Coordinates of C-alpha atoms and ligand atoms in Angstrom, one line a residue:
M16 CA 14.0 2.4 -29.2
P17 CA 10.6 1.7 -26.9
L18 CA 11.8 4.0 -24.1
N19 CA 13.5 7.7 -23.9
L20 CA 14.2 8.4 -20.5
T21 CA 14.5 11.7 -18.7
N22 CA 16.8 11.9 -15.7
S23 CA 15.5 14.8 -13.4
Y24 CA 16.5 13.2 -10.1
S25 CA 20.1 12.9 -11.4
A26 CA 20.1 16.5 -12.5
L27 CA 19.2 17.4 -8.8
G28 CA 23.3 16.8 -8.1
P29 CA 25.6 14.6 -6.6
A30 CA 24.3 15.0 -3.1
F31 CA 21.2 13.1 -4.1
S32 CA 22.3 10.1 -5.3
Q33 CA 25.3 8.0 -7.1
Q34 CA 25.8 7.4 -10.3
S35 CA 25.5 3.3 -10.5
L36 CA 24.9 0.8 -13.3
P37 CA 23.3 -2.3 -12.8
T38 CA 25.6 -5.4 -12.5
P39 CA 24.8 -7.5 -15.8
V40 CA 23.3 -10.8 -14.9
A41 CA 23.9 -14.4 -16.7
K42 CA 20.7 -15.1 -18.1
P43 CA 18.2 -13.3 -18.2
S44 CA 14.5 -14.3 -18.8
L45 CA 11.4 -12.1 -18.4
L46 CA 8.8 -14.5 -16.4
L47 CA 6.4 -11.2 -15.9
W48 CA 5.4 -8.4 -18.2
N49 CA 2.9 -6.0 -17.1
Q50 CA 1.1 -4.9 -20.5
D51 CA -1.8 -2.6 -19.3
L52 CA 1.1 -0.6 -17.2
A53 CA 3.1 -0.7 -20.7
N54 CA 0.5 0.5 -22.6
E55 CA -0.6 3.4 -19.9
L56 CA 3.3 4.3 -20.4
S57 CA 3.8 4.3 -23.9
I58 CA 6.4 1.4 -23.5
D59 CA 6.4 -0.4 -27.2
F60 CA 6.9 -4.0 -26.2
S61 CA 5.0 -6.8 -25.9
A62 CA 5.9 -9.7 -24.2
E63 CA 5.0 -12.2 -27.3
K64 CA 7.4 -10.4 -29.6
D65 CA 10.1 -8.8 -27.4
S66 CA 10.6 -11.2 -24.7
A67 CA 14.3 -11.5 -25.1
A68 CA 14.8 -7.6 -25.4
I69 CA 12.8 -6.8 -22.5
A70 CA 14.6 -9.2 -20.3
Q71 CA 18.1 -7.3 -21.4
Y72 CA 16.5 -4.2 -20.6
F73 CA 14.6 -5.0 -17.5
S74 CA 17.4 -7.0 -15.9
G75 CA 20.2 -4.1 -16.3
N76 CA 21.8 -5.7 -18.6
K77 CA 21.7 -3.2 -21.5
L78 CA 20.3 0.5 -21.1
F79 CA 18.2 2.9 -22.7
S80 CA 19.1 5.4 -24.6
G81 CA 19.3 8.8 -22.4
S82 CA 19.2 6.5 -19.1
E83 CA 21.8 7.5 -16.7
P84 CA 21.1 5.1 -13.7
I85 CA 21.7 6.3 -10.1
A86 CA 21.2 4.9 -6.8
Q87 CA 19.2 7.2 -4.7
A88 CA 20.7 8.4 -0.7
Y89 CA 18.2 8.7 1.8
S90 CA 17.7 8.1 5.9
G91 CA 15.6 6.4 7.9
H92 CA 13.8 5.7 11.3
Q93 CA 13.6 1.7 11.2
F94 CA 11.9 0.7 14.1
G95 CA 11.9 4.0 15.9
H96 CA 16.0 3.9 15.3
F97 CA 17.7 6.8 13.0
N98 CA 19.6 5.5 10.6
P99 CA 21.4 8.5 8.8
Q100 CA 22.6 6.6 5.5
L101 CA 20.2 4.1 3.9
G102 CA 19.8 4.5 0.4
D103 CA 19.5 2.5 -2.7
G104 CA 21.7 -0.9 -1.7
R105 CA 20.2 -2.8 -4.6
A106 CA 18.1 -0.6 -6.8
H107 CA 18.8 1.5 -9.2
L108 CA 16.5 4.5 -10.6
L109 CA 17.3 4.4 -14.6
G110 CA 15.4 7.5 -15.3
D111 CA 11.8 8.7 -15.6
L112 CA 9.0 9.1 -18.4
S113 CA 6.0 10.5 -19.1
D114 CA 2.6 9.1 -19.2
K115 CA 0.1 10.4 -22.0
Q116 CA -1.5 12.6 -19.4
G117 CA 1.8 14.6 -18.7
Q118 CA 2.4 12.6 -15.3
Y119 CA 6.2 11.7 -14.9
W120 CA 7.0 7.9 -13.6
D121 CA 10.3 6.9 -12.3
V122 CA 11.4 3.7 -13.8
Q123 CA 13.5 1.4 -11.2
L124 CA 15.1 -1.9 -11.0
K125 CA 15.3 -3.9 -7.7
G126 CA 17.7 -6.5 -7.3
S127 CA 20.3 -4.7 -10.0
G128 CA 23.3 -5.0 -8.0
T129 CA 25.6 -3.4 -5.4
S130 CA 26.0 0.6 -4.9
F131 CA 27.5 2.9 -3.1
F132 CA 25.0 2.3 -0.7
S133 CA 25.0 -1.5 -0.2
R134 CA 26.7 -2.1 3.2
Q135 CA 27.0 -5.5 3.5
G136 CA 24.4 -6.6 1.3
D137 CA 24.7 -8.5 -1.9
G138 CA 22.5 -6.0 -4.3
R139 CA 19.8 -9.0 -5.5
C140 CA 16.6 -9.8 -4.9
A141 CA 15.0 -13.6 -4.7
L142 CA 12.5 -14.1 -7.2
G143 CA 10.1 -15.3 -3.9
P144 CA 10.1 -11.7 -3.1
A145 CA 10.4 -10.5 -6.6
L146 CA 7.0 -12.5 -7.4
R147 CA 5.5 -11.3 -4.3
E148 CA 5.8 -7.7 -5.0
Y149 CA 4.4 -7.9 -8.5
I150 CA 1.5 -10.0 -7.1
M151 CA 0.7 -8.1 -4.0
S152 CA 1.2 -4.7 -5.7
E153 CA -1.0 -5.4 -8.8
A154 CA -3.2 -6.7 -6.5
M155 CA -3.7 -3.5 -4.2
F156 CA -3.8 -1.4 -7.4
A157 CA -6.5 -3.0 -8.8
L158 CA -8.3 -2.7 -5.0
G159 CA -8.1 1.2 -5.7
V160 CA -5.4 1.5 -3.2
P161 CA -2.8 3.7 -4.2
T162 CA 0.7 2.1 -4.8
T163 CA 3.8 1.6 -6.6
R164 CA 3.6 -0.8 -9.4
C165 CA 5.8 -3.8 -11.1
L166 CA 6.5 -3.6 -15.2
A167 CA 8.4 -7.0 -15.2
V168 CA 10.1 -9.7 -13.2
V169 CA 13.1 -11.0 -14.7
A170 CA 14.6 -14.2 -13.4
T171 CA 18.4 -13.5 -13.4
G172 CA 19.6 -17.0 -13.9
E173 CA 21.8 -16.6 -10.8
A174 CA 21.3 -17.9 -7.6
V175 CA 21.2 -15.7 -4.7
Y176 CA 22.3 -16.9 -1.0
R177 CA 19.8 -16.6 1.8
E178 CA 20.6 -19.4 4.4
Q179 CA 20.3 -21.3 1.1
A180 CA 20.6 -20.8 -3.1
L181 CA 17.3 -19.5 -4.1
P182 CA 17.0 -18.1 -7.9
G183 CA 17.5 -14.5 -8.4
A184 CA 15.3 -12.1 -10.2
V185 CA 15.0 -8.3 -10.7
V186 CA 11.8 -6.2 -10.6
T187 CA 10.8 -3.2 -12.3
R188 CA 9.0 -0.7 -10.0
I189 CA 7.1 2.3 -11.3
A190 CA 6.2 5.5 -8.9
T191 CA 5.4 8.4 -9.5
S192 CA 8.4 9.3 -7.4
H193 CA 11.1 7.3 -5.3
I194 CA 11.0 10.3 -2.5
R195 CA 10.7 9.1 0.9
V196 CA 10.2 10.7 4.1
G197 CA 13.9 9.3 4.6
T198 CA 15.0 11.7 1.8
F199 CA 13.8 14.5 3.8
Q200 CA 15.7 12.9 6.9
Y201 CA 18.8 12.2 4.7
F202 CA 19.4 16.4 4.4
S203 CA 18.4 17.5 7.7
A204 CA 20.6 14.5 9.5
R205 CA 23.6 16.8 7.3
N206 CA 22.1 20.0 8.0
D207 CA 22.0 20.6 4.5
I208 CA 19.3 23.3 3.9
D209 CA 19.8 24.1 -0.1
S210 CA 19.1 20.4 -0.6
L211 CA 16.4 20.5 1.5
K212 CA 14.7 23.2 -0.3
K213 CA 15.9 21.6 -4.2
L214 CA 14.1 18.5 -2.9
T215 CA 11.1 20.4 -2.2
S216 CA 10.4 22.1 -5.0
Y217 CA 11.1 19.0 -7.1
A218 CA 8.4 16.9 -4.8
I219 CA 6.3 19.7 -5.1
E220 CA 6.9 19.6 -8.8
R221 CA 6.3 16.3 -9.5
H222 CA 3.6 15.8 -7.2
F223 CA 1.4 18.9 -6.3
P224 CA 2.2 21.0 -9.5
Q225 CA -0.6 23.1 -7.9
L226 CA 1.7 24.4 -5.3
K227 CA 4.4 25.3 -7.9
G228 CA 5.5 29.4 -7.2
V229 CA 7.3 31.7 -9.7
E230 CA 10.2 30.3 -11.6
G231 CA 13.0 31.1 -9.9
E232 CA 11.6 32.3 -7.0
A233 CA 12.6 30.6 -3.8
L234 CA 10.0 28.6 -2.0
S235 CA 7.7 30.9 0.8
G236 CA 7.5 29.0 4.2
E237 CA 3.8 29.6 3.5
Q238 CA 4.6 26.9 0.0
I239 CA 6.3 24.4 2.6
V240 CA 3.3 24.4 4.5
D241 CA 1.1 23.7 1.5
F242 CA 3.5 21.2 0.9
F243 CA 3.2 19.7 4.3
A244 CA -0.7 19.7 4.4
A245 CA -0.9 17.8 0.8
V246 CA 1.6 15.1 1.8
I247 CA -0.9 14.6 4.7
A248 CA -3.7 14.5 2.9
K249 CA -2.1 11.7 0.6
Q250 CA -1.2 9.7 3.7
V251 CA -4.6 9.5 5.0
T252 CA -6.0 8.8 2.0
L253 CA -3.5 5.8 1.6
V254 CA -3.7 4.4 5.6
V255 CA -7.6 4.7 5.0
S256 CA -7.3 2.7 2.2
W257 CA -4.9 -0.2 3.9
L258 CA -7.6 -0.4 6.4
R259 CA -10.4 -1.0 4.2
V260 CA -9.0 -3.6 2.4
G261 CA -7.1 -5.6 5.5
F262 CA -3.6 -4.8 4.5
I263 CA -0.8 -4.6 6.9
H264 CA 2.4 -3.2 5.4
G265 CA 4.4 -4.6 8.0
V266 CA 7.3 -2.1 7.7
M267 CA 6.8 1.6 7.9
N268 CA 10.0 3.0 8.6
T269 CA 10.4 6.5 7.3
D270 CA 12.5 5.4 4.4
N271 CA 9.7 3.2 3.2
T272 CA 7.3 5.9 3.4
A273 CA 6.6 7.5 -0.1
I274 CA 5.9 11.6 -0.1
S275 CA 3.3 10.4 -2.8
G276 CA 1.2 8.5 -0.8
E277 CA 2.3 5.5 -2.8
T278 CA 2.4 1.9 -0.9
I279 CA 5.9 1.1 -1.3
D280 CA 8.2 -1.8 0.0
Y281 CA 6.2 -4.7 0.2
G282 CA 8.5 -7.3 1.8
P283 CA 7.0 -8.5 5.2
C284 CA 3.1 -6.8 4.3
A285 CA 0.4 -9.8 4.5
M286 CA -3.3 -9.4 4.9
M287 CA -5.6 -9.4 7.6
N288 CA -8.0 -12.6 8.0
H289 CA -9.9 -12.2 11.1
Y290 CA -10.7 -8.7 12.2
H291 CA -8.1 -7.7 14.7
S292 CA -6.6 -4.5 15.4
D293 CA -3.4 -6.0 17.3
T294 CA -3.1 -8.0 13.7
V295 CA 1.1 -8.4 13.1
F296 CA 2.7 -11.0 10.6
S297 CA 5.9 -9.8 10.7
S298 CA 9.1 -12.0 12.1
I299 CA 10.8 -8.7 12.9
D300 CA 8.3 -6.4 14.4
R301 CA 8.3 -8.1 17.7
N302 CA 7.0 -5.2 19.7
A303 CA 4.1 -5.0 17.3
R304 CA 4.7 -1.4 16.1
Y305 CA 3.3 -2.3 12.8
A306 CA 0.3 -4.0 13.8
F307 CA -2.7 -3.1 11.8
G308 CA -4.5 -1.1 14.0
N309 CA -1.8 1.0 14.5
Q310 CA -1.0 2.3 11.0
S311 CA -2.3 5.3 11.4
K312 CA -0.3 6.2 14.6
I313 CA 2.8 5.3 13.0
M314 CA 1.9 7.5 10.0
H315 CA 1.1 10.1 12.1
W316 CA 4.7 9.5 13.6
N317 CA 6.4 9.5 10.4
M318 CA 4.6 12.8 9.3
A319 CA 6.2 14.6 12.2
R320 CA 9.5 13.5 11.3
L321 CA 8.7 15.0 7.8
A322 CA 7.5 17.8 9.7
D323 CA 10.9 18.2 11.9
C324 CA 12.7 18.2 8.4
L325 CA 10.4 21.2 7.0
L326 CA 11.0 23.2 10.1
P327 CA 14.3 25.2 9.1
L328 CA 12.4 25.8 5.7
I329 CA 9.4 27.6 7.2
D330 CA 11.0 30.1 9.9
E331 CA 14.6 30.6 11.4
D332 CA 12.8 30.7 14.8
E333 CA 11.8 27.0 15.2
D334 CA 8.7 28.2 17.9
I335 CA 7.4 30.1 15.0
A336 CA 8.1 27.4 12.1
S337 CA 6.7 24.8 14.7
A338 CA 3.4 26.7 15.5
K339 CA 2.7 26.3 11.7
L340 CA 3.1 22.5 11.3
A341 CA 1.6 21.4 14.6
P342 CA -1.9 22.4 13.7
L343 CA -1.3 19.8 10.5
L344 CA -0.4 17.3 12.6
Q345 CA -3.6 17.3 14.7
Q346 CA -5.5 17.9 11.5
F347 CA -4.0 14.5 10.6
T348 CA -5.4 12.8 13.3
D349 CA -8.9 14.4 12.5
D350 CA -8.7 14.2 9.0
F351 CA -8.0 10.2 9.4
K352 CA -10.6 9.7 12.2
Q353 CA -13.6 11.2 10.1
G354 CA -12.0 9.6 6.2
Y355 CA -11.8 6.2 8.5
F356 CA -15.1 6.0 9.9
I357 CA -16.9 7.3 6.5
M358 CA -14.7 4.4 4.5
M359 CA -16.0 1.9 7.4
A360 CA -19.5 3.5 6.8
N361 CA -19.7 3.0 3.1
K362 CA -18.3 -0.6 3.6
L363 CA -21.9 -1.2 5.4
G364 CA -23.4 0.3 2.5
I365 CA -24.3 4.1 4.7
A366 CA -23.5 6.7 2.0
E367 CA -23.5 9.9 4.3
L368 CA -21.8 9.0 7.7
E369 CA -23.5 10.0 10.7
D370 CA -22.5 10.4 14.6
T371 CA -24.7 7.4 15.4
D372 CA -22.7 5.5 13.0
H373 CA -19.8 5.3 15.2
E374 CA -20.9 3.0 17.7
L375 CA -22.6 0.8 14.7
I376 CA -19.2 0.2 13.3
N377 CA -17.5 -0.1 16.2
D378 CA -20.0 -2.9 17.5
F379 CA -19.6 -4.4 14.2
L380 CA -15.7 -4.5 14.5
G381 CA -16.1 -5.7 18.2
I382 CA -17.7 -8.7 17.4
M383 CA -15.6 -9.4 14.5
A384 CA -12.8 -9.0 16.9
E385 CA -15.1 -11.0 19.5
K386 CA -16.1 -14.2 17.4
K387 CA -12.9 -14.0 15.2
L388 CA -14.7 -13.8 12.1
D389 CA -12.8 -12.8 8.6
Y390 CA -12.7 -9.4 7.9
S391 CA -13.3 -9.3 4.4
Q392 CA -15.5 -12.4 4.5
S393 CA -17.8 -10.8 6.6
F394 CA -18.8 -7.7 4.5
V395 CA -19.2 -9.6 1.5
T396 CA -21.6 -12.0 3.7
L397 CA -23.7 -9.3 5.0
A398 CA -23.9 -7.3 1.2
E399 CA -24.7 -10.8 -0.3
N400 CA -27.7 -11.8 2.5
L401 CA -29.2 -8.1 2.4
S402 CA -32.4 -7.9 0.8
Q403 CA -35.3 -5.7 0.9
E404 CA -37.1 -8.7 1.9
E405 CA -35.3 -9.1 5.1
V406 CA -34.9 -5.2 5.8
N407 CA -38.6 -5.0 5.6
K408 CA -39.4 -7.7 8.3
V409 CA -37.6 -6.5 10.8
I410 CA -38.7 -3.2 10.2
T411 CA -42.3 -4.4 10.7
Q412 CA -41.5 -6.4 13.6
V413 CA -39.5 -3.2 14.9
K414 CA -42.7 -1.2 14.4
S415 CA -45.1 -3.5 15.5
P416 CA -44.2 -6.4 17.8
A417 CA -46.3 -9.6 17.5
K418 CA -49.5 -9.7 18.8
G419 CA -49.9 -11.2 22.1
Q420 CA -46.4 -9.8 22.7
S421 CA -46.1 -7.8 25.7
A422 CA -43.8 -4.7 26.0
Q423 CA -42.1 -6.8 28.6
A424 CA -41.7 -10.1 26.5
S425 CA -40.2 -8.3 23.5
A426 CA -37.7 -6.1 25.8
D427 CA -36.9 -10.0 27.5
E428 CA -36.5 -11.0 23.4
A429 CA -34.6 -8.2 23.0
G430 CA -32.3 -8.8 25.9
Q431 CA -32.0 -12.7 25.8
A432 CA -33.2 -14.5 23.1
Q433 CA -31.4 -12.3 20.3
D434 CA -27.9 -12.4 20.6
K435 CA -25.6 -9.2 20.2
W436 CA -24.8 -10.3 16.4
Q437 CA -29.2 -10.3 16.1
Q438 CA -29.4 -6.6 17.7
W439 CA -26.6 -5.6 15.8
L440 CA -28.2 -6.6 12.8
K441 CA -31.6 -5.0 13.3
R442 CA -29.9 -1.5 13.9
W443 CA -27.8 -2.2 11.0
Y444 CA -31.3 -2.9 8.9
I445 CA -32.9 0.2 10.3
R446 CA -30.1 2.2 9.6
I447 CA -29.7 1.5 5.7
S448 CA -33.7 0.8 5.3
A449 CA -34.7 3.9 3.5
D450 CA -32.3 2.8 0.1
V451 CA -31.3 -1.1 0.6
S452 CA -30.6 -1.1 -2.9
G453 CA -28.3 1.6 -3.1
A454 CA -26.7 0.3 0.0
K455 CA -25.8 -3.1 -1.7
D456 CA -24.5 -1.2 -4.7
L457 CA -22.1 0.9 -2.2
M458 CA -20.9 -2.3 -0.2
A459 CA -20.5 -4.2 -4.0
K460 CA -17.9 -1.1 -4.8
T461 CA -15.8 -1.0 -1.2
N462 CA -15.7 -4.5 -0.3
P463 CA -13.7 -6.7 -2.1
L464 CA -14.7 -10.4 -3.2
V465 CA -11.0 -11.1 -2.9
I466 CA -7.9 -9.9 -1.6
P467 CA -4.4 -11.4 -2.1
R468 CA -4.6 -13.8 0.9
N469 CA -1.1 -15.0 2.8
H470 CA -1.8 -18.5 2.1
H471 CA -3.0 -18.0 -1.6
V472 CA 0.2 -15.8 -1.8
E473 CA 2.4 -18.3 -0.5
A474 CA 1.2 -21.8 -2.4
I475 CA 1.1 -19.5 -5.7
L476 CA 4.8 -18.4 -4.9
A477 CA 5.8 -22.3 -3.9
T478 CA 4.1 -23.5 -7.0
S479 CA 5.3 -20.9 -9.0
Q480 CA 9.2 -21.2 -8.0
A481 CA 9.2 -25.2 -8.5
S482 CA 7.4 -25.0 -11.9
Y483 CA 9.7 -21.8 -13.0
Q484 CA 13.0 -24.5 -12.3
K485 CA 11.0 -27.3 -14.2
N486 CA 9.4 -25.9 -17.2
G487 CA 9.1 -22.2 -16.9
D488 CA 5.2 -22.9 -16.6
L489 CA 3.6 -19.7 -14.6
S490 CA -0.3 -20.4 -15.5
D491 CA -1.1 -20.9 -11.7
L492 CA 0.4 -17.4 -10.8
N493 CA -1.5 -15.7 -13.9
N494 CA -4.6 -17.0 -13.1
F495 CA -4.4 -16.0 -9.3
L496 CA -3.4 -12.1 -11.3
A497 CA -6.5 -12.4 -13.4
V498 CA -8.7 -12.7 -10.5
L499 CA -6.7 -10.1 -8.4
Q500 CA -7.2 -7.9 -11.4
Q501 CA -10.9 -7.7 -10.6
P502 CA -11.5 -7.9 -6.7
Y503 CA -14.9 -6.3 -7.1
T504 CA -16.7 -9.0 -10.1
Q505 CA -17.4 -12.3 -9.3
L506 CA -15.6 -14.3 -12.0
D507 CA -15.4 -18.3 -12.6
D508 CA -12.1 -18.5 -10.7
T509 CA -12.7 -15.8 -7.9
H510 CA -14.4 -18.8 -5.5
N511 CA -11.0 -20.2 -5.6
Y512 CA -9.3 -17.7 -3.7
Q513 CA -11.9 -16.4 -1.4
D514 CA -11.4 -18.8 1.5
A515 CA -9.7 -17.9 5.0
P516 CA -7.2 -20.1 6.2
S517 CA -8.2 -22.9 7.8
D518 CA -5.9 -22.2 11.0
G519 CA -6.3 -18.3 11.1
D520 CA -2.7 -18.1 9.8
E521 CA -1.7 -18.3 13.2
N522 CA 1.9 -19.6 12.4
Y523 CA 2.3 -17.4 9.7
H524 CA 5.5 -15.1 9.2
T525 CA 6.7 -12.6 6.7
F526 CA 10.3 -11.4 6.3
C527 CA 11.6 -8.9 5.1
G528 CA 12.2 -9.0 1.3
T529 CA 15.9 -9.1 1.2
Ligands
AMP21 P1 14.4 -2.6 3.2 O1 14.1 -3.7 4.4 O2 14.0 -3.3 2.0 O3 13.3 -1.6 3.1 O4 15.6 -2.0 2.9 C1 16.7 -1.0 4.0 C2 17.7 -0.9 3.5 O5 18.7 -2.3 3.5 C3 17.9 -0.3 2.1 O6 18.5 0.8 2.0 C4 17.9 -1.0 1.2 O7 18.8 -1.1 0.1 C5 19.1 -2.4 1.6 N1 19.0 -3.4 1.2 C6 18.1 -4.2 1.7 N2 18.5 -5.4 0.9 C7 19.5 -5.4 0.8 C8 20.2 -6.3 -0.4 N3 20.4 -7.5 -0.6 N4 21.8 -5.8 -0.6 C9 21.9 -4.5 -0.4 N5 21.2 -3.5 0.2 C10 19.9 -4.0 0.8
MG22 MG1 13.0 -0.4 1.8

């Protein structure tokens, strides 16, 4: 048996989940298998030898020994409106397992049939969104963004109906946990303080073992405050990482915000092309609540919702409890701003952020927005064109204006002949002149050469689905994945996926992956 699962979450008791078996599928066949991830988790399967067995297990047709599948309960604010009962309507947590470092991971099937929480839904997932989640999460992982991952995509051999009949699939998601802000809200809405305490202890054990107290002793208010601070720190890192690579989550509801700080729920996500903080692609995000540049504000709002849930665990007096968490919410704003500017400085090759860099960064963003320049390409191009020689030229010009050129003439040149862009370039060159090769190295590490661009993802999904139905050939998808897995290295095929869409994705819309 290549997997021995434990069931730590179902052990929390019936308030937390519903026992629920995956619904078997007609004809499971393995489409994608993440061998690297399988190795990390010591899952002793290989796609060459075991494809039939993998398809059986990771469609839910067969269960691993020890697995007691459950559907987890959670609530959530969806686009600002509270829904007290969401829960896994099309997912089954098979159990958890520990990797070689002792870190525990959830193994969850998605698209594996209905549960107590399905409401009107069919519990299923179409092949397109399953492949999309695999591509996007693997790309994000390779980009260095905290994320849930995909272990497998198995076609079910059954149709799912979404306005039309589509091939169905089950995707296996691996996460350090599936605890969401919405999981806390579920118990908070029911005023179930005991379960809130249990959940917090579990989350501390899983994600922040350094905060653990004495075995058997109740959590102190101080521990809860530390827990909140630790969750906040994870979310700051997460959103800063998203902004580094131009990722727009698209549906940052509190049920899609994991306590672990991993990107979860790839339904309507997209990548930004030309820079604009208002960029939105999700067809259901009509008020641009989850626009690119709004993501830190929304994460702050989501953290405030988590704070609401934790108050009764800190002090009976809500004002006293509030006074302990409010400074941490302010800290979120400050830490985000600091993390963001350090990240942007790094993208410009600046290792140590200085106060004046804020203006340099904002001016560059302003130029990109005004000229509709591609976000990813702009940084890559800056780095490519950066050389000691160019920088020296500019520096000597600045130190000694060309002979015969009066001070007035050079001021005119600065004001008129040179456009904003040239002026900005000069400021940037001066800023990084002390260590040009260091700047270049830093830029190579922080600016991906390739991202999973929307138009390439969609084209690959279209060809993959067509060829899957004809002959099962997924070589285009696998070539794309091979490039996305090394986004900071120029491979032979990288150039095939670097281009921005010719229409700027003006009419591109994403949908929730149902
Ligand atoms: P999501 O938009 O994927 O974050 O899902 C929001 C809620 O809808 C969650 O409770 C999901 O389990 C549920 N859901 C989404 N799609 C389906 C489906 N096809 N069948 C049942 N429940 C679903
Ligand atoms: Mg969700």
